[in-house]
mmCIF file of C-alpha atoms and ligand atoms in Angstrom:
data_model
loop_
_atom_site.group_PDB
_atom_site.id
_atom_site.type_symbol
_atom_site.label_atom_id
_atom_site.label_comp_id
_atom_site.label_asym_id
_atom_site.label_seq_id
_atom_site.Cartn_x
_atom_site.Cartn_y
_atom_site.Cartn_z
ATOM 1 C CA MET A 944 -29.459 4.325 -5.983
ATOM 2 C CA ALA A 945 -26.810 5.047 -3.367
ATOM 3 C CA ALA A 946 -23.852 7.171 -4.396
ATOM 4 C CA THR A 947 -20.589 5.342 -4.960
ATOM 5 C CA ILE A 948 -18.391 5.623 -1.912
ATOM 6 C CA THR A 949 -14.744 5.938 -2.733
ATOM 7 C CA ILE A 950 -12.218 5.707 0.032
ATOM 8 C CA GLU A 951 -9.316 7.967 -0.796
ATOM 9 C CA PRO A 952 -6.695 8.365 1.939
ATOM 10 C CA ASN A 953 -6.362 12.133 1.852
ATOM 11 C CA MET A 954 -10.080 12.729 1.703
ATOM 12 C CA GLN A 955 -10.901 10.395 4.550
ATOM 13 C CA LYS A 956 -8.240 11.500 6.994
ATOM 14 C CA ASN A 957 -9.631 15.042 7.033
ATOM 15 C CA SER A 958 -13.309 14.280 6.705
ATOM 16 C CA PRO A 959 -15.755 15.075 9.533
ATOM 17 C CA ALA A 960 -16.465 11.360 9.825
ATOM 18 C CA ALA A 961 -12.785 10.733 10.453
ATOM 19 C CA ASN A 962 -12.863 13.038 13.450
ATOM 20 C CA GLN A 963 -15.915 11.435 15.026
ATOM 21 C CA SER A 964 -14.025 8.640 16.728
ATOM 22 C CA LYS A 965 -10.675 9.463 18.257
ATOM 23 C CA GLU A 966 -10.129 6.172 19.990
ATOM 24 C CA THR A 967 -11.758 3.660 17.675
ATOM 25 C CA ILE A 968 -10.803 3.050 14.068
ATOM 26 C CA LEU A 969 -13.108 0.157 13.234
ATOM 27 C CA GLN A 970 -16.468 -0.789 14.660
ATOM 28 C CA VAL A 971 -17.632 -4.287 13.884
ATOM 29 C CA ARG A 972 -21.357 -4.724 14.409
ATOM 30 C CA ASP A 973 -23.196 -8.041 14.418
ATOM 31 C CA LEU A 974 -20.903 -9.441 11.756
ATOM 32 C CA CYS A 975 -21.818 -12.864 10.378
ATOM 33 C CA ILE A 976 -19.726 -14.450 7.629
ATOM 34 C CA TYR A 977 -20.694 -17.551 5.688
ATOM 35 C CA TYR A 978 -19.164 -19.872 3.122
ATOM 36 C CA GLY A 979 -22.270 -21.137 1.370
ATOM 37 C CA ASP A 980 -24.365 -22.597 4.230
ATOM 38 C CA ASN A 981 -21.465 -22.836 6.647
ATOM 39 C CA GLN A 982 -21.305 -19.958 9.106
ATOM 40 C CA ALA A 983 -17.673 -19.145 9.941
ATOM 41 C CA VAL A 984 -18.194 -15.948 11.995
ATOM 42 C CA LYS A 985 -21.214 -15.531 14.270
ATOM 43 C CA HIS A 986 -22.520 -12.134 15.366
ATOM 44 C CA ALA A 987 -19.140 -10.562 16.081
ATOM 45 C CA ASP A 988 -19.094 -7.156 17.772
ATOM 46 C CA MET A 989 -15.830 -5.359 18.329
ATOM 47 C CA ASN A 990 -14.453 -1.827 18.554
ATOM 48 C CA ILE A 991 -10.891 -1.786 17.282
ATOM 49 C CA GLU A 992 -8.558 0.805 18.771
ATOM 50 C CA LYS A 993 -6.699 3.373 16.765
ATOM 51 C CA HIS A 994 -2.923 3.004 17.053
ATOM 52 C CA GLY A 995 -3.224 -0.118 19.125
ATOM 53 C CA ILE A 996 -2.424 -3.760 18.532
ATOM 54 C CA THR A 997 -5.399 -6.095 18.632
ATOM 55 C CA ALA A 998 -4.639 -9.820 18.761
ATOM 56 C CA LEU A 999 -7.095 -12.435 17.495
ATOM 57 C CA ILE A 1000 -6.579 -15.801 19.140
ATOM 58 C CA GLY A 1001 -8.428 -19.119 19.178
ATOM 59 C CA PRO A 1002 -8.154 -22.701 17.932
ATOM 60 C CA SER A 1003 -7.742 -23.644 14.278
ATOM 61 C CA GLY A 1004 -10.873 -23.141 12.198
ATOM 62 C CA CYS A 1005 -12.587 -20.759 14.653
ATOM 63 C CA GLY A 1006 -12.905 -17.942 12.103
ATOM 64 C CA LYS A 1007 -9.933 -15.652 12.834
ATOM 65 C CA SER A 1008 -8.680 -15.388 9.243
ATOM 66 C CA THR A 1009 -12.213 -15.108 7.906
ATOM 67 C CA PHE A 1010 -12.886 -12.227 10.287
ATOM 68 C CA LEU A 1011 -9.562 -10.554 9.406
ATOM 69 C CA ARG A 1012 -10.101 -10.901 5.649
ATOM 70 C CA SER A 1013 -13.520 -9.284 5.884
ATOM 71 C CA ILE A 1014 -11.902 -6.052 7.110
ATOM 72 C CA ASN A 1015 -10.363 -5.334 3.726
ATOM 73 C CA ARG A 1016 -12.885 -7.339 1.739
ATOM 74 C CA MET A 1017 -10.469 -10.098 0.767
ATOM 75 C CA ASN A 1018 -13.315 -12.556 1.345
ATOM 76 C CA ASP A 1019 -14.924 -11.062 -1.761
ATOM 77 C CA LEU A 1020 -12.396 -13.106 -3.722
ATOM 78 C CA ILE A 1021 -13.933 -16.345 -2.390
ATOM 79 C CA PRO A 1022 -17.084 -16.929 -4.455
ATOM 80 C CA SER A 1023 -19.026 -18.859 -1.761
ATOM 81 C CA SER A 1024 -18.390 -16.191 0.893
ATOM 82 C CA TRP A 1025 -21.109 -13.751 1.943
ATOM 83 C CA ASN A 1026 -21.811 -11.715 5.036
ATOM 84 C CA GLU A 1027 -24.272 -9.773 7.150
ATOM 85 C CA GLY A 1028 -23.664 -6.936 9.593
ATOM 86 C CA GLN A 1029 -21.471 -3.886 9.432
ATOM 87 C CA ILE A 1030 -17.882 -2.828 9.692
ATOM 88 C CA MET A 1031 -17.671 0.920 10.147
ATOM 89 C CA TYR A 1032 -14.344 2.460 9.177
ATOM 90 C CA GLU A 1033 -14.096 6.167 9.824
ATOM 91 C CA GLY A 1034 -17.830 6.565 9.464
ATOM 92 C CA ILE A 1035 -18.323 4.369 6.383
ATOM 93 C CA ASP A 1036 -19.735 0.838 6.239
ATOM 94 C CA ILE A 1037 -16.981 -0.878 4.315
ATOM 95 C CA LEU A 1038 -19.139 -3.942 3.693
ATOM 96 C CA ALA A 1039 -21.500 -1.850 1.561
ATOM 97 C CA GLU A 1040 -21.761 -2.987 -2.039
ATOM 98 C CA ASN A 1041 -20.611 0.271 -3.551
ATOM 99 C CA ILE A 1042 -17.259 0.395 -1.740
ATOM 100 C CA ASN A 1043 -14.201 0.733 -3.953
ATOM 101 C CA THR A 1044 -12.328 -2.325 -2.684
ATOM 102 C CA ILE A 1045 -9.070 -1.407 -4.407
ATOM 103 C CA ALA A 1046 -8.960 1.919 -2.566
ATOM 104 C CA LEU A 1047 -10.043 0.173 0.628
ATOM 105 C CA ARG A 1048 -7.154 -2.302 0.425
ATOM 106 C CA LYS A 1049 -4.762 0.599 0.070
ATOM 107 C CA GLU A 1050 -6.073 2.027 3.360
ATOM 108 C CA ILE A 1051 -6.302 -1.350 5.069
ATOM 109 C CA GLY A 1052 -3.303 -3.408 4.035
ATOM 110 C CA MET A 1053 -2.751 -7.097 4.684
ATOM 111 C CA VAL A 1054 0.250 -9.382 5.220
ATOM 112 C CA PHE A 1055 -0.158 -13.152 5.140
ATOM 113 C CA GLN A 1056 1.384 -16.066 6.992
ATOM 114 C CA LYS A 1057 3.647 -17.159 4.162
ATOM 115 C CA PRO A 1058 5.879 -14.433 2.736
ATOM 116 C CA ASN A 1059 4.645 -13.841 -0.823
ATOM 117 C CA PRO A 1060 6.956 -11.367 -2.557
ATOM 118 C CA PHE A 1061 6.557 -10.969 -6.311
ATOM 119 C CA PRO A 1062 9.251 -12.760 -8.348
ATOM 120 C CA LYS A 1063 10.801 -9.366 -9.073
ATOM 121 C CA SER A 1064 13.607 -7.296 -7.606
ATOM 122 C CA VAL A 1065 13.390 -5.943 -4.053
ATOM 123 C CA TYR A 1066 12.949 -2.458 -5.558
ATOM 124 C CA ASN A 1067 10.212 -3.488 -7.962
ATOM 125 C CA ASN A 1068 8.295 -5.319 -5.253
ATOM 126 C CA ILE A 1069 7.725 -1.954 -3.639
ATOM 127 C CA THR A 1070 7.253 0.132 -6.773
ATOM 128 C CA HIS A 1071 4.925 -2.267 -8.603
ATOM 129 C CA ALA A 1072 1.689 -0.938 -7.101
ATOM 130 C CA LEU A 1073 2.977 2.642 -6.917
ATOM 131 C CA ARG A 1074 3.508 2.674 -10.683
ATOM 132 C CA TYR A 1075 -0.039 1.373 -11.076
ATOM 133 C CA TYR A 1076 -1.177 4.429 -9.132
ATOM 134 C CA GLY A 1077 0.735 6.697 -11.519
ATOM 135 C CA ILE A 1078 3.893 7.399 -9.515
ATOM 136 C CA ARG A 1079 6.622 7.135 -12.158
ATOM 137 C CA LYS A 1080 9.346 9.642 -11.262
ATOM 138 C CA LYS A 1081 12.496 7.771 -10.309
ATOM 139 C CA LYS A 1082 13.451 10.173 -7.520
ATOM 140 C CA GLN A 1083 10.054 9.837 -5.869
ATOM 141 C CA LEU A 1084 10.057 6.051 -6.258
ATOM 142 C CA ASP A 1085 13.587 5.877 -4.799
ATOM 143 C CA GLU A 1086 12.448 7.874 -1.794
ATOM 144 C CA ILE A 1087 9.395 5.730 -1.155
ATOM 145 C CA VAL A 1088 11.442 2.532 -1.515
ATOM 146 C CA GLU A 1089 13.980 3.717 1.051
ATOM 147 C CA GLU A 1090 11.364 5.049 3.454
ATOM 148 C CA SER A 1091 9.254 1.876 3.305
ATOM 149 C CA LEU A 1092 12.264 -0.390 3.773
ATOM 150 C CA ARG A 1093 13.427 1.698 6.724
ATOM 151 C CA LYS A 1094 9.981 1.527 8.325
ATOM 152 C CA ALA A 1095 10.032 -2.246 7.873
ATOM 153 C CA ALA A 1096 13.494 -2.438 9.519
ATOM 154 C CA LEU A 1097 14.972 -3.932 6.347
ATOM 155 C CA TRP A 1098 16.864 -1.063 4.694
ATOM 156 C CA ASP A 1099 20.284 -1.770 6.202
ATOM 157 C CA GLU A 1100 20.110 -5.397 5.148
ATOM 158 C CA VAL A 1101 19.058 -4.803 1.539
ATOM 159 C CA LYS A 1102 20.254 -1.333 0.546
ATOM 160 C CA ASP A 1103 22.998 -2.885 -1.592
ATOM 161 C CA ARG A 1104 20.704 -5.569 -2.983
ATOM 162 C CA LEU A 1105 17.791 -3.492 -4.232
ATOM 163 C CA HIS A 1106 18.047 -4.957 -7.721
ATOM 164 C CA ASP A 1107 18.481 -8.569 -6.621
ATOM 165 C CA SER A 1108 15.500 -10.862 -6.783
ATOM 166 C CA ALA A 1109 13.264 -10.695 -3.716
ATOM 167 C CA LEU A 1110 13.296 -14.480 -3.789
ATOM 168 C CA SER A 1111 17.002 -14.425 -2.892
ATOM 169 C CA LEU A 1112 16.202 -12.910 0.518
ATOM 170 C CA SER A 1113 15.740 -15.042 3.649
ATOM 171 C CA GLY A 1114 12.200 -15.893 4.757
ATOM 172 C CA GLY A 1115 12.284 -13.259 7.496
ATOM 173 C CA GLN A 1116 13.603 -10.637 5.087
ATOM 174 C CA GLN A 1117 10.942 -11.579 2.536
ATOM 175 C CA GLN A 1118 8.249 -11.075 5.171
ATOM 176 C CA ARG A 1119 9.642 -7.663 6.120
ATOM 177 C CA LEU A 1120 9.694 -6.835 2.391
ATOM 178 C CA CYS A 1121 5.999 -7.763 2.213
ATOM 179 C CA ILE A 1122 5.387 -5.435 5.159
ATOM 180 C CA ALA A 1123 7.432 -2.687 3.414
ATOM 181 C CA ARG A 1124 5.385 -3.207 0.238
ATOM 182 C CA THR A 1125 2.189 -2.733 2.232
ATOM 183 C CA LEU A 1126 3.546 0.339 4.063
ATOM 184 C CA ALA A 1127 4.479 1.963 0.735
ATOM 185 C CA MET A 1128 0.740 2.321 0.077
ATOM 186 C CA GLU A 1129 0.414 4.501 3.207
ATOM 187 C CA PRO A 1130 -2.279 2.435 4.903
ATOM 188 C CA ASN A 1131 -3.974 3.332 8.182
ATOM 189 C CA VAL A 1132 -4.664 -0.223 9.256
ATOM 190 C CA LEU A 1133 -2.459 -3.314 8.984
ATOM 191 C CA LEU A 1134 -4.000 -6.775 9.022
ATOM 192 C CA LEU A 1135 -1.428 -9.438 9.858
ATOM 193 C CA ASP A 1136 -2.428 -13.097 9.605
ATOM 194 C CA GLU A 1137 0.153 -15.088 11.584
ATOM 195 C CA PRO A 1138 2.941 -12.990 10.011
ATOM 196 C CA SER A 1139 5.819 -14.673 11.800
ATOM 197 C CA SER A 1140 4.629 -18.216 12.373
ATOM 198 C CA ALA A 1141 6.465 -19.556 9.309
ATOM 199 C CA LEU A 1142 9.761 -17.967 10.398
ATOM 200 C CA ASP A 1143 12.735 -18.942 12.550
ATOM 201 C CA PRO A 1144 12.863 -17.586 16.140
ATOM 202 C CA ILE A 1145 15.236 -14.703 15.333
ATOM 203 C CA SER A 1146 13.153 -13.503 12.376
ATOM 204 C CA ASN A 1147 10.061 -13.942 14.518
ATOM 205 C CA ALA A 1148 11.545 -11.694 17.205
ATOM 206 C CA LYS A 1149 12.466 -9.080 14.567
ATOM 207 C CA ILE A 1150 8.926 -9.046 13.197
ATOM 208 C CA GLU A 1151 7.534 -8.710 16.718
ATOM 209 C CA GLU A 1152 9.819 -5.782 17.451
ATOM 210 C CA LEU A 1153 8.836 -4.217 14.145
ATOM 211 C CA ILE A 1154 5.112 -4.586 14.884
ATOM 212 C CA LEU A 1155 5.614 -2.787 18.195
ATOM 213 C CA GLN A 1156 7.351 0.087 16.392
ATOM 214 C CA LEU A 1157 4.655 0.290 13.714
ATOM 215 C CA LYS A 1158 1.923 0.665 16.304
ATOM 216 C CA GLU A 1159 2.955 4.314 16.731
ATOM 217 C CA ASP A 1160 1.647 5.093 13.253
ATOM 218 C CA TYR A 1161 -0.768 2.315 12.346
ATOM 219 C CA SER A 1162 -3.678 0.412 13.827
ATOM 220 C CA ILE A 1163 -2.737 -3.242 13.780
ATOM 221 C CA ILE A 1164 -4.820 -6.401 13.956
ATOM 222 C CA ILE A 1165 -2.820 -9.593 14.236
ATOM 223 C CA VAL A 1166 -3.875 -13.229 14.212
ATOM 224 C CA THR A 1167 -1.514 -15.378 16.226
ATOM 225 C CA HIS A 1168 -1.367 -18.896 17.615
ATOM 226 C CA ASN A 1169 1.472 -17.857 19.844
ATOM 227 C CA MET A 1170 0.049 -16.952 23.242
ATOM 228 C CA GLN A 1171 3.330 -15.436 24.431
ATOM 229 C CA GLN A 1172 3.383 -13.257 21.343
ATOM 230 C CA ALA A 1173 -0.201 -12.104 21.865
ATOM 231 C CA SER A 1174 0.419 -11.256 25.507
ATOM 232 C CA ARG A 1175 3.756 -9.551 24.754
ATOM 233 C CA ILE A 1176 2.708 -7.244 21.967
ATOM 234 C CA SER A 1177 -1.044 -6.644 21.962
ATOM 235 C CA ASP A 1178 -3.143 -4.084 23.812
ATOM 236 C CA LYS A 1179 -6.459 -5.872 23.232
ATOM 237 C CA THR A 1180 -7.184 -9.524 22.633
ATOM 238 C CA ALA A 1181 -10.224 -11.222 21.154
ATOM 239 C CA PHE A 1182 -10.720 -14.907 21.834
ATOM 240 C CA PHE A 1183 -12.639 -16.706 19.076
ATOM 241 C CA LEU A 1184 -14.246 -20.119 19.439
ATOM 242 C CA ASN A 1185 -16.400 -21.821 16.794
ATOM 243 C CA GLY A 1186 -16.948 -18.519 14.993
ATOM 244 C CA SER A 1187 -17.992 -16.534 18.071
ATOM 245 C CA VAL A 1188 -16.052 -13.867 19.913
ATOM 246 C CA ILE A 1189 -16.163 -15.402 23.374
ATOM 247 C CA GLU A 1190 -14.260 -12.624 25.093
ATOM 248 C CA TYR A 1191 -12.685 -9.346 24.017
ATOM 249 C CA GLY A 1192 -10.830 -6.919 26.228
ATOM 250 C CA ASP A 1193 -7.522 -5.696 27.565
ATOM 251 C CA THR A 1194 -4.790 -8.219 26.849
ATOM 252 C CA LYS A 1195 -3.568 -8.074 30.422
ATOM 253 C CA LYS A 1196 -6.960 -9.044 31.737
ATOM 254 C CA ILE A 1197 -7.573 -11.747 29.139
ATOM 255 C CA PHE A 1198 -4.260 -13.389 30.042
ATOM 256 C CA THR A 1199 -4.409 -12.987 33.803
ATOM 257 C CA ASN A 1200 -8.036 -12.887 34.831
ATOM 258 C CA PRO A 1201 -10.436 -13.691 31.970
ATOM 259 C CA ASP A 1202 -14.162 -13.559 32.612
ATOM 260 C CA ASN A 1203 -14.970 -16.658 30.602
ATOM 261 C CA GLU A 1204 -13.974 -20.159 31.622
ATOM 262 C CA LYS A 1205 -13.373 -21.153 27.994
ATOM 263 C CA THR A 1206 -10.898 -18.290 27.573
ATOM 264 C CA GLU A 1207 -9.097 -19.470 30.681
ATOM 265 C CA ASP A 1208 -8.980 -23.043 29.354
ATOM 266 C CA TYR A 1209 -7.637 -21.908 25.996
ATOM 267 C CA ILE A 1210 -4.926 -19.558 27.221
ATOM 268 C CA SER A 1211 -3.743 -22.083 29.762
ATOM 269 C CA GLY A 1212 -3.355 -24.641 26.983
ATOM 270 C CA ARG A 1213 -6.164 -26.989 28.005
ATOM 271 C CA PHE A 1214 -7.375 -27.199 24.384
ATOM 272 C CA GLY A 1215 -6.668 -25.870 20.901
HETATM 273 N N1 LIG B 741 -12.214 -20.467 1.298
HETATM 274 C C1 LIG B 741 -13.039 -21.132 2.115
HETATM 275 N N2 LIG B 741 -14.088 -21.822 1.617
HETATM 276 C C2 LIG B 741 -14.920 -22.500 2.441
HETATM 277 N N3 LIG B 741 -14.796 -22.555 3.778
HETATM 278 C C3 LIG B 741 -13.768 -21.883 4.307
HETATM 279 C C4 LIG B 741 -12.835 -21.141 3.533
HETATM 280 N N4 LIG B 741 -11.918 -20.586 4.361
HETATM 281 C C5 LIG B 741 -12.255 -20.972 5.598
HETATM 282 N N5 LIG B 741 -13.360 -21.751 5.595
HETATM 283 C C6 LIG B 741 -14.019 -22.354 6.763
HETATM 284 O O1 LIG B 741 -14.391 -21.330 7.668
HETATM 285 C C7 LIG B 741 -14.099 -21.713 9.010
HETATM 286 C C8 LIG B 741 -13.143 -20.708 9.633
HETATM 287 O O2 LIG B 741 -11.888 -20.786 8.942
HETATM 288 P P1 LIG B 741 -10.720 -19.738 9.181
HETATM 289 O O3 LIG B 741 -9.700 -19.995 8.137
HETATM 290 O O4 LIG B 741 -11.295 -18.386 9.269
HETATM 291 O O5 LIG B 741 -10.187 -20.179 10.624
HETATM 292 P P2 LIG B 741 -8.899 -19.751 11.430
HETATM 293 O O6 LIG B 741 -9.369 -19.431 12.816
HETATM 294 O O7 LIG B 741 -8.153 -18.705 10.706
HETATM 295 O O8 LIG B 741 -8.049 -21.096 11.485
HETATM 296 P P3 LIG B 741 -6.454 -21.314 11.487
HETATM 297 O O9 LIG B 741 -6.006 -20.971 12.883
HETATM 298 O O10 LIG B 741 -6.303 -22.766 11.188
HETATM 299 O O11 LIG B 741 -5.852 -20.453 10.439
HETATM 300 C C9 LIG B 741 -13.560 -23.131 8.940
HETATM 301 O O12 LIG B 741 -14.625 -24.013 9.158
HETATM 302 C C10 LIG B 741 -13.039 -23.229 7.529
HETATM 303 O O13 LIG B 741 -13.083 -24.556 7.066
HETATM 304 MG MG1 LIG B 742 -6.252 -18.622 9.822
#
């Protein structure tokens, strides 16, 4: 029987496996994802850059969210979902059965399209999971709350409202709170599934600016339907169609001189 693999942040960052790949943080190999008999992702191969922004684009239903959710095993929560292939994260196949998914989701955090703060105070939204992990000292919690809110470019707006309900914040503030909550777990990778598409243009611009800042410290994968957004903020872009990665490469090239005709048709708005 294989040994249980536990992903613990401090262990992994210094492990020999972590040093193997300087440029790449995730290697997706021949990944197929199914819901029952329906195949949603077909033989995807992709090397995801460390400290880069990778955009996933493509028409509705082409498998972007399914692909994204597989990277922190959120698909496990969907009973009909199963997969084949590998996703190597710092030398470990995170699709292996014996992976500790709770620890994995700490390392690879996710933010969804619709802001989903807990119906608790701003402060408790951030401390909820930390307390679960045994951090109980008020001073330490205070520090993490402030640091996470600063990183999420929200501190100045909420520093006097820390004990108000998170639900009293605007949609854009709620989404930045969800990002702060994820950052408090000290992840390496951030998975963002259309994080600003439900927001007004000003909040959308703030989130975009924030994502660009976060790239210094995190590896980011973002699903977006907004072509301008993808071309503005991402370093690499993957174009999905009917579950297949049709083209993956430098964002500049994908948006100016793609190799595949279907990519060209999609980015120029001919379908999707
Ligand atoms: N929970 C689920 N159960 C069954 N099938 C699903 C489930 N989620 C997605 N699918 C199917 O998998 C395929 C890919 O869906 P997915 O949500 O990954 O697409 P998407 O590219 O994110 O689309 P969108 O841009 O609309 O969000 C679709 O055919 C969809 O119907
Ligand atoms: Mg989706």
